Coordinates of C-alpha atoms in Angstrom, one line a residue:
X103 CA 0.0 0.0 0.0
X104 CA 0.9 4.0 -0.4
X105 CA 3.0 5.0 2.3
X106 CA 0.6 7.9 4.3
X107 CA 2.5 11.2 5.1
X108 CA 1.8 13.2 8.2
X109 CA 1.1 16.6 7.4
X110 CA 2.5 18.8 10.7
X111 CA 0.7 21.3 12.7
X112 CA 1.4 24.8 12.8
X113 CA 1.8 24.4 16.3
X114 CA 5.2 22.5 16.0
X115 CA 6.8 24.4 12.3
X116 CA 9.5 26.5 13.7
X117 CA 9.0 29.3 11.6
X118 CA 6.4 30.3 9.7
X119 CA 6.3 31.0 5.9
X120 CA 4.9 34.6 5.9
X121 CA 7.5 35.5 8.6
X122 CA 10.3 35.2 6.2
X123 CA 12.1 38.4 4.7
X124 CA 11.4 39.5 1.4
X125 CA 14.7 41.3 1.6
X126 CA 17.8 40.2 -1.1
X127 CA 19.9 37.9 0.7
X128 CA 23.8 37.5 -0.5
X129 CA 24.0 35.0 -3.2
X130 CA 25.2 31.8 -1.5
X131 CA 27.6 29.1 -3.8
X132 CA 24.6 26.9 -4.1
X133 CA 22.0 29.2 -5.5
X134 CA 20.3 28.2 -8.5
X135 CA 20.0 30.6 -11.4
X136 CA 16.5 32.1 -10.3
X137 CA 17.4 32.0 -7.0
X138 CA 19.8 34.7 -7.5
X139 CA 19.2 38.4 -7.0
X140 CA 19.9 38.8 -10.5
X141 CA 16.3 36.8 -11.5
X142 CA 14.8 39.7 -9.6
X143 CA 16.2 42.7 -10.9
X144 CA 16.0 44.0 -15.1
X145 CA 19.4 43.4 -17.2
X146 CA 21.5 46.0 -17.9
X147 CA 20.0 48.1 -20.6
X148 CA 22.5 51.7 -20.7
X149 CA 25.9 50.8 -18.7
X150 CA 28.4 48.4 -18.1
X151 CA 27.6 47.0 -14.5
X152 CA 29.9 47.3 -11.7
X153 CA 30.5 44.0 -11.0
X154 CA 30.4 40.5 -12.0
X155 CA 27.5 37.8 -13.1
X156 CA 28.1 34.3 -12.4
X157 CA 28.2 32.8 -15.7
X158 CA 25.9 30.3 -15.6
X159 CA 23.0 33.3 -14.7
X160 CA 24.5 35.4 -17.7
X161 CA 23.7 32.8 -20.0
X162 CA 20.6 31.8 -18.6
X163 CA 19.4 35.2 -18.7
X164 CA 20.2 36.0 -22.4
X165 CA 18.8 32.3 -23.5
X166 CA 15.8 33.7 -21.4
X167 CA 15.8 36.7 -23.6
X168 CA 16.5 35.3 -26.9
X169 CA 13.4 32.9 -26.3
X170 CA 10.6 36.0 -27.6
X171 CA 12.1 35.9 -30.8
X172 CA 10.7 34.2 -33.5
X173 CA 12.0 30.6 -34.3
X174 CA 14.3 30.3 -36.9
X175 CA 13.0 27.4 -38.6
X176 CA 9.2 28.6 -39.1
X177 CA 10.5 31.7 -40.2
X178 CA 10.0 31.3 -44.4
X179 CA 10.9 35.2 -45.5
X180 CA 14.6 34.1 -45.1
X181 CA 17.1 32.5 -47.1
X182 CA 19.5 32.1 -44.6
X183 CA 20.7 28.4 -43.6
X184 CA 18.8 27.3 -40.5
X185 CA 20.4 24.0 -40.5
X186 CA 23.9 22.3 -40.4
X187 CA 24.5 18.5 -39.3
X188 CA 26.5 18.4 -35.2
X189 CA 30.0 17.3 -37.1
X190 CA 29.7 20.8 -38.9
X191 CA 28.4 22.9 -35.8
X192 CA 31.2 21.6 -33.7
X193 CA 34.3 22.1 -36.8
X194 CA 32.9 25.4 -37.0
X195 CA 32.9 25.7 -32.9
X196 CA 36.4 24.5 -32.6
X197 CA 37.5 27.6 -35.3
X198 CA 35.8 30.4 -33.6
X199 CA 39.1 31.9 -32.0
X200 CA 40.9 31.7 -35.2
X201 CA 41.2 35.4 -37.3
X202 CA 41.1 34.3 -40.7
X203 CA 42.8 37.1 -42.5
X204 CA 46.2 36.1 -40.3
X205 CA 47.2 33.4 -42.9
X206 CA 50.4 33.2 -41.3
X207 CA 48.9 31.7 -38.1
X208 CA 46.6 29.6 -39.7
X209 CA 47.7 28.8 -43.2
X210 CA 45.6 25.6 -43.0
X211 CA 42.2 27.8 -42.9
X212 CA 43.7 30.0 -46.0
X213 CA 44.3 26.5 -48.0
X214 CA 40.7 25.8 -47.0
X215 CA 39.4 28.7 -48.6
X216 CA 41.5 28.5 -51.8
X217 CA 39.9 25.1 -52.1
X218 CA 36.3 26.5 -51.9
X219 CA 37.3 29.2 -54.4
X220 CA 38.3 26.5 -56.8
X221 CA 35.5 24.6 -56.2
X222 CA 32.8 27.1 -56.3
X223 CA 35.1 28.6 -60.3
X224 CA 34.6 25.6 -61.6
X225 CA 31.0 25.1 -60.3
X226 CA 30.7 28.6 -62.2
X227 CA 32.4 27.2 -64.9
X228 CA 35.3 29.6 -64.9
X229 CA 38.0 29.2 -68.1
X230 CA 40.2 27.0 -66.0
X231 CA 41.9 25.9 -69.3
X232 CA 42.2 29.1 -71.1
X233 CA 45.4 31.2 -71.7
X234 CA 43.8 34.3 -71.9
X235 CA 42.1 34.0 -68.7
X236 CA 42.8 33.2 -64.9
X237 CA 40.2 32.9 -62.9
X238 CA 40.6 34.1 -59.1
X239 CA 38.2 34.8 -56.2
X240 CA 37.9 35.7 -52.4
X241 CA 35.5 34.8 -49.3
X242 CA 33.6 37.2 -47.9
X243 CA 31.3 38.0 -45.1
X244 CA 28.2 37.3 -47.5
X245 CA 26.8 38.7 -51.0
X246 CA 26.8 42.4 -49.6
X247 CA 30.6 42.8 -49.4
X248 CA 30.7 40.3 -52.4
X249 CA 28.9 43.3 -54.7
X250 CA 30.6 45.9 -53.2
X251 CA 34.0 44.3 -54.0
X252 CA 32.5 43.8 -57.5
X253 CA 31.2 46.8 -57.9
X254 CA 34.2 48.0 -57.3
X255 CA 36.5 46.5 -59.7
X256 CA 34.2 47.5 -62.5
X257 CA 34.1 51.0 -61.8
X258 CA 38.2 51.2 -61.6
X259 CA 38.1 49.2 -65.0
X260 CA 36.1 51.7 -66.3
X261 CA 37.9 54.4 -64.7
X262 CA 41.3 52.8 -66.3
X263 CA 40.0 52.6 -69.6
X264 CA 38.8 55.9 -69.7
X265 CA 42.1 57.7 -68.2
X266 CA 44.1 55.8 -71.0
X267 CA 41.9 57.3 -73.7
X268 CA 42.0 60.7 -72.8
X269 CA 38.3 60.7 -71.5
X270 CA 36.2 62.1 -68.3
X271 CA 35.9 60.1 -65.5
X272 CA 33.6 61.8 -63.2
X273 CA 30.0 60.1 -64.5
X274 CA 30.0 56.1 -64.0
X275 CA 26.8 54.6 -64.1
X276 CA 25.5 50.8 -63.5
X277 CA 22.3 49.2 -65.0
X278 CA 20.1 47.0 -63.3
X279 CA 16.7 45.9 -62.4
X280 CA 14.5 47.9 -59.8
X281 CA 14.3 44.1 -58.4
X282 CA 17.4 44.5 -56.8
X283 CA 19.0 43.8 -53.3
X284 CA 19.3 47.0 -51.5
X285 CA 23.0 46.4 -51.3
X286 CA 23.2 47.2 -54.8
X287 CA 21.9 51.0 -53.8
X288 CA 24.2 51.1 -51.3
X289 CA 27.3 50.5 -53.8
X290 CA 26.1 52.8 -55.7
X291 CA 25.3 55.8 -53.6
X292 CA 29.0 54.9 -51.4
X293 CA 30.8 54.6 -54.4
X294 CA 29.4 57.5 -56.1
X295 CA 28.0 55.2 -59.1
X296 CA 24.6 56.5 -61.5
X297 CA 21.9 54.1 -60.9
X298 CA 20.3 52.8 -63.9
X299 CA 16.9 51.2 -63.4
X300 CA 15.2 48.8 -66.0
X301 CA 11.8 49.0 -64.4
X302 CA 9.6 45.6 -63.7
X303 CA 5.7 46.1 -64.2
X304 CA 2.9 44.8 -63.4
X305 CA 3.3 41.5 -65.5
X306 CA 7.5 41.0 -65.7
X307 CA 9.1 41.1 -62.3
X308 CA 12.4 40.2 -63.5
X309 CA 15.2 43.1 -65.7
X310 CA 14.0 43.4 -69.8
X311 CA 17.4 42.3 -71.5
X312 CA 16.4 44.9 -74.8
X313 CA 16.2 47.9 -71.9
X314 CA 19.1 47.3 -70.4
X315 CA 21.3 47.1 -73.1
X316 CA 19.6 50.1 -74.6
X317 CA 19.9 52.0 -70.7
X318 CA 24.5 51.0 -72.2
X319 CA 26.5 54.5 -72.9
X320 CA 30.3 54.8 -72.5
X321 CA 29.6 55.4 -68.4
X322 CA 28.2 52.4 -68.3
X323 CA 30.4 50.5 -66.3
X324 CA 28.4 46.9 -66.2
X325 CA 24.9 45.4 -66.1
X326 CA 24.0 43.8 -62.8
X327 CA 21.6 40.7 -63.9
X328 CA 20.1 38.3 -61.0
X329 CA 20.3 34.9 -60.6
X330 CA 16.8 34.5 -58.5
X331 CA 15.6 37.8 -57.6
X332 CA 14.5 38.0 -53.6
X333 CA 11.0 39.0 -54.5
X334 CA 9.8 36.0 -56.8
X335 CA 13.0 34.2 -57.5
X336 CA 13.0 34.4 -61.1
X337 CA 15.9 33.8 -63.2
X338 CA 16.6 36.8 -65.6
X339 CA 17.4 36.0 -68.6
X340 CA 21.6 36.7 -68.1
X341 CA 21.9 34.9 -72.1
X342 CA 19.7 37.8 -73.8
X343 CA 21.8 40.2 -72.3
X344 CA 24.8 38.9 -73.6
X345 CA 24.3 37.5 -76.4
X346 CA 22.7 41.1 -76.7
X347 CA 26.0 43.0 -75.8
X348 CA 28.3 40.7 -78.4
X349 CA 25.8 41.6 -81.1
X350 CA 26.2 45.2 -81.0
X351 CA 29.7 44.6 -80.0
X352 CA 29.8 46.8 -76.7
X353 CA 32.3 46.4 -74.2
X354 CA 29.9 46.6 -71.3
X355 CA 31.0 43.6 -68.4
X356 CA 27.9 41.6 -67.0
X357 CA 28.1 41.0 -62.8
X358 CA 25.7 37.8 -61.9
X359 CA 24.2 38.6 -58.4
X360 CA 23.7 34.5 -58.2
X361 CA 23.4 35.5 -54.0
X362 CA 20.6 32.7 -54.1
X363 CA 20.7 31.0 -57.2
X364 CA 24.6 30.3 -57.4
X365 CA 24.1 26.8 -55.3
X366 CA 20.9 25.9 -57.0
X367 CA 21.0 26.2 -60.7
X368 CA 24.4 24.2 -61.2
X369 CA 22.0 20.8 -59.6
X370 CA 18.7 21.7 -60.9
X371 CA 19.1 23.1 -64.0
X372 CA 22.4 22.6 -65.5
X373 CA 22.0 23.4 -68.7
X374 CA 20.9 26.9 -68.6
X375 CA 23.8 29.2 -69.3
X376 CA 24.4 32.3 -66.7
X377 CA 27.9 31.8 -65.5
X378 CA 31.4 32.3 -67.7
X379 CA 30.2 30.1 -70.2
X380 CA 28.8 33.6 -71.5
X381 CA 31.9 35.8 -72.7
X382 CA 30.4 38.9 -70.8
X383 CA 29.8 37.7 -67.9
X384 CA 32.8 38.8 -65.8
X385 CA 32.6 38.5 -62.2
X386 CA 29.5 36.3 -60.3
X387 CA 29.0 36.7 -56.3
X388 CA 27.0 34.0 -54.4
X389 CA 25.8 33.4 -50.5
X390 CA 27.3 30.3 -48.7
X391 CA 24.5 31.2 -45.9
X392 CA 21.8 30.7 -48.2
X393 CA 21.5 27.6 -50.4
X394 CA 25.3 27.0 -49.8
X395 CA 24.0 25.4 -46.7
X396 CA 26.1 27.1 -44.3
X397 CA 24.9 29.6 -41.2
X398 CA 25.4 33.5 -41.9
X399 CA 28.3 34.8 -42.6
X400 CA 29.8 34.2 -45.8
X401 CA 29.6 34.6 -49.1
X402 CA 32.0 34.2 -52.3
X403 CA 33.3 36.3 -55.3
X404 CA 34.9 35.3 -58.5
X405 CA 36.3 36.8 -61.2
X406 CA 37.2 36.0 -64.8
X407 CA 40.4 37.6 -65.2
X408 CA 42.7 40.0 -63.4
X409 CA 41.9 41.9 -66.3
X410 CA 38.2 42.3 -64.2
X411 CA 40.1 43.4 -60.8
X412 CA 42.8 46.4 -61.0
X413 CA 45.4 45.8 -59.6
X414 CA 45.5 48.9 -57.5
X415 CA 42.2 47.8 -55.6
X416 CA 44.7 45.0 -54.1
X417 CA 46.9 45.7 -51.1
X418 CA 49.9 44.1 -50.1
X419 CA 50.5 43.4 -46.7
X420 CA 53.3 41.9 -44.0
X421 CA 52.6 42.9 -40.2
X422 CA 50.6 40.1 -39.4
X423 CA 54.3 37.6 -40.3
X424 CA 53.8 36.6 -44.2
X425 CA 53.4 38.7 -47.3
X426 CA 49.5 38.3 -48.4
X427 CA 47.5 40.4 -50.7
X428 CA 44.1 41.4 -50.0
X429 CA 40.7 42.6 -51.6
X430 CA 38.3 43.4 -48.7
X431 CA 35.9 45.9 -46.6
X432 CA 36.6 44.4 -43.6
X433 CA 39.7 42.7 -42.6
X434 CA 39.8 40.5 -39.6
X435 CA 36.7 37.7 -39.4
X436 CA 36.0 34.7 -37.8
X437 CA 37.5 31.8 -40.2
X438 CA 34.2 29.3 -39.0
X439 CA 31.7 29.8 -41.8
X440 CA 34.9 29.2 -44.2
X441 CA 35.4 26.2 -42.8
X442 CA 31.5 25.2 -42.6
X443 CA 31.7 25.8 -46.3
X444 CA 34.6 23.7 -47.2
X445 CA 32.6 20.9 -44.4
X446 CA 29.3 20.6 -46.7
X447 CA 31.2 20.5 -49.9
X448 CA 33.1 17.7 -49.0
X449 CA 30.4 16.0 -47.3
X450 CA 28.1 16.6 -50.0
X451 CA 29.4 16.2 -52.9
X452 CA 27.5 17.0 -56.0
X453 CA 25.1 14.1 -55.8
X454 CA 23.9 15.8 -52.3
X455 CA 23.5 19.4 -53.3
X456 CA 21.5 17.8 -55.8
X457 CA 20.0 15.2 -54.0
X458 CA 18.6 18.6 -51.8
X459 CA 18.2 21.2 -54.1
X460 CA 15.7 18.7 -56.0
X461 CA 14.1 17.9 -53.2
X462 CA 13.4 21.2 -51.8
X463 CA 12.4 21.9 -55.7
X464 CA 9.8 19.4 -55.7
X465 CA 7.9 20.5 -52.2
X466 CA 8.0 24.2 -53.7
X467 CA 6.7 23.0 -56.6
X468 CA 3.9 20.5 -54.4
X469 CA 3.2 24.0 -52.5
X470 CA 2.6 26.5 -54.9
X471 CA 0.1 23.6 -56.6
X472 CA -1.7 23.8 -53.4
X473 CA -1.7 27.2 -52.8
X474 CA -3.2 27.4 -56.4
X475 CA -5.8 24.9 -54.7
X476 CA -7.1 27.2 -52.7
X477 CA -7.5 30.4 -54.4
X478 CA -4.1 32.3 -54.5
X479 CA -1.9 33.3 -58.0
X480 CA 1.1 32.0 -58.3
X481 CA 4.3 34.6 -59.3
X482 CA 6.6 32.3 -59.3
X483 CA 8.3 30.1 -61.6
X484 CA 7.9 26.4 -61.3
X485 CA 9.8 23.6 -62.4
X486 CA 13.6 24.3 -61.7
X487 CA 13.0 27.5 -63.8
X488 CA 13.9 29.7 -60.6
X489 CA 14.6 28.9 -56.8
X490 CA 12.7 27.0 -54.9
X491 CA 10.6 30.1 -53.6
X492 CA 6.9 30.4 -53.8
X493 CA 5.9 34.2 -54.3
X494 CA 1.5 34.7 -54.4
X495 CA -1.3 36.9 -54.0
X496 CA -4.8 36.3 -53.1
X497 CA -6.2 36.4 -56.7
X498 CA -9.6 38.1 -55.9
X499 CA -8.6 40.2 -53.4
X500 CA -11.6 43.0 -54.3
X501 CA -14.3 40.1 -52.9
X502 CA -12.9 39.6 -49.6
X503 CA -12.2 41.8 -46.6
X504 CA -8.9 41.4 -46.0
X505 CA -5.6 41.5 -47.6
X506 CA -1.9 39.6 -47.5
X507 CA -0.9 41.2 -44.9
X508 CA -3.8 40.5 -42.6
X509 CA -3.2 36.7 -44.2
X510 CA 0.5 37.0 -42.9
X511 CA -0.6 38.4 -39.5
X512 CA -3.1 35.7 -39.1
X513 CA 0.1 32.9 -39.6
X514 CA 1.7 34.8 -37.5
X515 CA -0.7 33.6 -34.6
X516 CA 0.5 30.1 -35.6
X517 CA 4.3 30.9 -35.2
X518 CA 4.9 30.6 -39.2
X519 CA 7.0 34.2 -40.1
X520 CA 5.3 34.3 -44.3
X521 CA 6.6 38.4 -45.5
X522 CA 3.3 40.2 -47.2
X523 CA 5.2 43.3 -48.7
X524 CA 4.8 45.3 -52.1
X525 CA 6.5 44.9 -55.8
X526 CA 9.2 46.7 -57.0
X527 CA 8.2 50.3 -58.5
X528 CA 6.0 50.1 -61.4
X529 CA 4.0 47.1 -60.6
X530 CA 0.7 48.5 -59.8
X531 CA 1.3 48.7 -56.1
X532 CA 0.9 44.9 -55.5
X533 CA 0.8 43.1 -52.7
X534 CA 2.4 39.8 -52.8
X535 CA 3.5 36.9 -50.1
X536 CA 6.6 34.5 -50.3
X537 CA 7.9 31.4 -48.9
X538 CA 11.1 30.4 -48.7
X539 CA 11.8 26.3 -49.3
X540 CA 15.1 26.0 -47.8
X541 CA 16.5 22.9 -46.8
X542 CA 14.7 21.7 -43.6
X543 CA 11.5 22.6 -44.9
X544 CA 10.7 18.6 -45.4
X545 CA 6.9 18.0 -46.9
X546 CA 5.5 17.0 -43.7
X547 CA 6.3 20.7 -42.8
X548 CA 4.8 21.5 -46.1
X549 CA 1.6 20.2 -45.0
X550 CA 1.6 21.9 -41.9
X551 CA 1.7 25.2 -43.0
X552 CA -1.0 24.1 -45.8
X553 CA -3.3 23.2 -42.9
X554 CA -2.6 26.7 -41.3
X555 CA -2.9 28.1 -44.4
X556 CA -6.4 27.0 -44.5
X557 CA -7.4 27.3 -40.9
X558 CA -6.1 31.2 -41.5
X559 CA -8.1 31.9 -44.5
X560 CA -11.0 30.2 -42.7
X561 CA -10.5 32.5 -40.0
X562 CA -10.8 35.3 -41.8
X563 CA -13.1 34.6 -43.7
X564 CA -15.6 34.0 -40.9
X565 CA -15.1 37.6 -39.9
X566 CA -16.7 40.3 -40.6
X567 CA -14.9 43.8 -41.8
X568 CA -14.7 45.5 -38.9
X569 CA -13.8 42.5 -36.6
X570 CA -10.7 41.9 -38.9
X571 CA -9.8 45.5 -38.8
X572 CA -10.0 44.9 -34.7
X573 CA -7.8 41.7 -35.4
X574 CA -5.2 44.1 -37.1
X575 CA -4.8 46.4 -34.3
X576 CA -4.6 43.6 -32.0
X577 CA -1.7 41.9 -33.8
X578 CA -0.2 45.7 -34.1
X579 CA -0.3 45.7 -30.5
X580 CA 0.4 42.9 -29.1
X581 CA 1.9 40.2 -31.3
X582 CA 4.3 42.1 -34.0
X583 CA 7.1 43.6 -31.9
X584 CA 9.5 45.1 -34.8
X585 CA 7.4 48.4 -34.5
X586 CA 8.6 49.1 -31.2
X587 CA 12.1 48.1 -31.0
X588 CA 14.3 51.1 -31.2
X589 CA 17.0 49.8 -34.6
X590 CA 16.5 53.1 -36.0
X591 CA 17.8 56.4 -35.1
X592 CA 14.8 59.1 -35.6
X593 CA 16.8 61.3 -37.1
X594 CA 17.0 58.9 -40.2
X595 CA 13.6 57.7 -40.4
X596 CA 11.6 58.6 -43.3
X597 CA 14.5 59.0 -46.3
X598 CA 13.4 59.6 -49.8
X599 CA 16.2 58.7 -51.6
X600 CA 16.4 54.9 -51.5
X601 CA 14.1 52.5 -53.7
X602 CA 11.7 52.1 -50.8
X603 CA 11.8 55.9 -50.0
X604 CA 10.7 57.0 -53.5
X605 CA 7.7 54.6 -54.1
X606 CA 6.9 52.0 -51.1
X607 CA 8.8 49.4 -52.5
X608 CA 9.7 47.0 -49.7
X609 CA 13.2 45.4 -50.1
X610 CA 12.5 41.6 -49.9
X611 CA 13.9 39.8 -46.8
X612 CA 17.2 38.2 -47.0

């Protein structure tokens, strides 16, 4: 039988509970993290404190913190890598003391990135076998600094070109889609470059090959084209332009921004021509941390020729013990996503980057069929014709009483992170939604944010007008925090010069 317990009486409890002091007591050795003072008092916000925190309560209380956000996993706006086997974590664990720029410490880590260079130039299929040509490349800390750097050297090719002939200087200009990155701004207005926009409307989304090489002058200093634009991820058609460009025999260099697309199109769709099999194409950036299956913090660069990077954009240096030269915005980094990189190329092979990039092919292609299903228009392509991303809109919007981003908020409620946000400029103001099939998005997952899909769209559809505009206020209030967290200085809100400033176009999540 259950042994019975005597319960005491109050007469014989020493001391009685609401006796005790609710004063802080001195931390004793044995305290557990919330029963330090620490659990009762906030974290420092402002200042430095004075004195220590017992480690185990400073990590407990960031973990603590880091809990409200939103979990990586269900969030589909990103590309970023949300997933790496334990062997990889703990190689890139191992590395995190190690500087990668000092190549004289840790020559090792340098070999490691020459190897990813050479792997990723001949993914590209750089002229490995040409006399004329000698590929060369660089890691960086992702696409961003990858387009700056290429930015870059075309301008000081341009610049070269135009000092040797006698010519002005002062007036360089880049084309590209209004699609773009806002990095791309950015290395235009920091490096004093003339942005050229090929506009997207209401039925293309991706750059018009015919208006860009039209948009080509003598200032022209390259055409940016995209390898799986961040709003629907489209390929644009990189061939046109260049075959374009060699038939009115103008010297204008082509950079692929294959940020995305650089990892996917090699498996799924070999065949299609983007990379140096086309003469123009000069220089090509692309993200490890997105469907190079590595976490953030690197990406890759590679060019043609040194004929594509001036020389006197390189810098030779010696005070960290070895002569090295180097092409960078930053210098010292962590050497871990290298390493990471160089882990899943190995690991993987070709067979298993295609083995996944198929797979997550096939469940974006299984989604937007059921998306289709149940009312929505598709904006993506399909098929292995761009990356596996899954851009829609509700297709008759003017019948209902709510919109995408009511749709997104609703999700929300169910942990899933889907972006509503507008076009590029010139679409019609529309309003469109993406997911993001990235590796760990298996088709069980699939199906469960189908079946929230649904429940959602139930939902909302069972309100009435007002009660959803009471639902969006709510959500405003209490569930979508990025409103009231203080990123932005005041004194820079509200700028009109950007994409985003001039027309509401929302700059797709990375």
């Amino acid at each position: 039988m259950v042994h019975l317990a005597q319960v005491h009486r109050d007469s014989s409890v020493d001391q009685r509970l609401d006796s005790l002091s609710l004063e802080s007591e001195e931390d004793g050795p044995y305290s557990s993290v919330y029963g330090t003072r620490f659990a009762a008092e906030q974290l420092p916000l402002t200042e430095m404190p004075e004195r220590e925190m017992p480690r185990e309560v400073a990590y407990r209380m960031i973990k603590d913190e880091l809990s409200l956000d939103g979990n990586p996993i269900l969030n589909l706006a990103s590309f970023v890598t949300t997933y790496m086997e334990e062997e990889a974590e703990k190689l890139m664990a191992e590395s995190l003391s190690k500087n990668f720029i000092d190549y004289e410490e840790y020559p090792q880590t340098a070999e490691i990135q020459n190897r990813c260079v050479n792997m990723i130039a001949r993914l590209f299929n750089a002229p490995t076998d040409s006399t004329n040509d000698h590929p060369m490349g660089t890691s960086t800390v992702g696409s961003s600094e990858a387009i700056m750097l290429g930015s870059l050297a075309l301008k000081r090719r341009w610049q070269h070109k135009r000092k040797a002939a006698g010519q002005d200087t002062s007036r360089p200009n880049i084309i590209m889609n209004s699609a773009v990155q806002v990095c791309w701004e950015k290395a235009a207005r920091y490096f004093d470059i003339e942005e050229r926009y090929v506009y997207c409307t209401d039925e293309r989304y991706v750059i018009d090959p015919q208006q860009a090489v039209d948009l080509v002058d003598e200032n022209t200093i390259g055409i940016c084209a995209i390898l799986g634009t961040t709003y629907t991820g489209e390929y644009e058609d990189i061939k046109a332009i260049n075959d374009l460009l060699v038939e009115r025999d103008l010297d204008c260099p082509i950079h692929v921004d294959a940020a995305s697309g650089g990892f996917v199109a090699p498996f799924v769709a070999p065949s299609l021509e983007w990379d140096f099999r086309l003469e123009k194409v000069v220089s090509i950036n692309v993200s490890g941390h997105k469907y190079g299956l590595v976490y953030p913090g690197v990406g890759w660069v590679v060019w043609r020729s040194p004929e594509y990077l001036p020389q006197d954009l390189i810098f030779n240096i010696n005070y960290l013990g070895a002569e090295q030269a180097s092409f960078t915005l930053n210098f010292s980094k962590g050497a871990s996503q290298v390493i990471g990189q160089y882990y899943q190329m190995i690991r993987l092979g070709r067979r298993g980057f295609r083995a996944i990039m198929v797979n997550i092919t096939r469940i974006a292609d299984y989604l937007a069929e059921q998306l289709e299903k149940l009312g929505f228009q598709i904006l993506s392509q399909g098929g292995g014709r761009g990356l596996p991303v899954v851009a829609f809109k509700l297709a008759n919007k003017e019948e209902g009483h709510f919109d995408e981003t009511t749709l997104a908020h609703q999700l929300r409620e169910r942990g899933w992170i889907v972006p509503a946000y507008t076009m590029a400029p010139n679409s019609g103001s529309m309003k469109l939604m993406r997911v993001v099939v990235r590796e760990d998005f298996s088709m069980s997952r699939c199906d469960a944010l189908l079946a929230d899909f649904k429940l959602a769209l139930k939902t909302l559809s069972d309100m009435d007008e007002e009660m959803v505009k009471k639902f969006q206020r709510h959500v405003q209030t209490h569930t979508v925090h990025s409103h009231k967290a203080n990123h932005s200085h005041p004194h820079y809100k509200g700028e009109t010069h950007s994409l985003q400033g001039k027309s509401g176009k929302t700059h797709g999540v990375c």
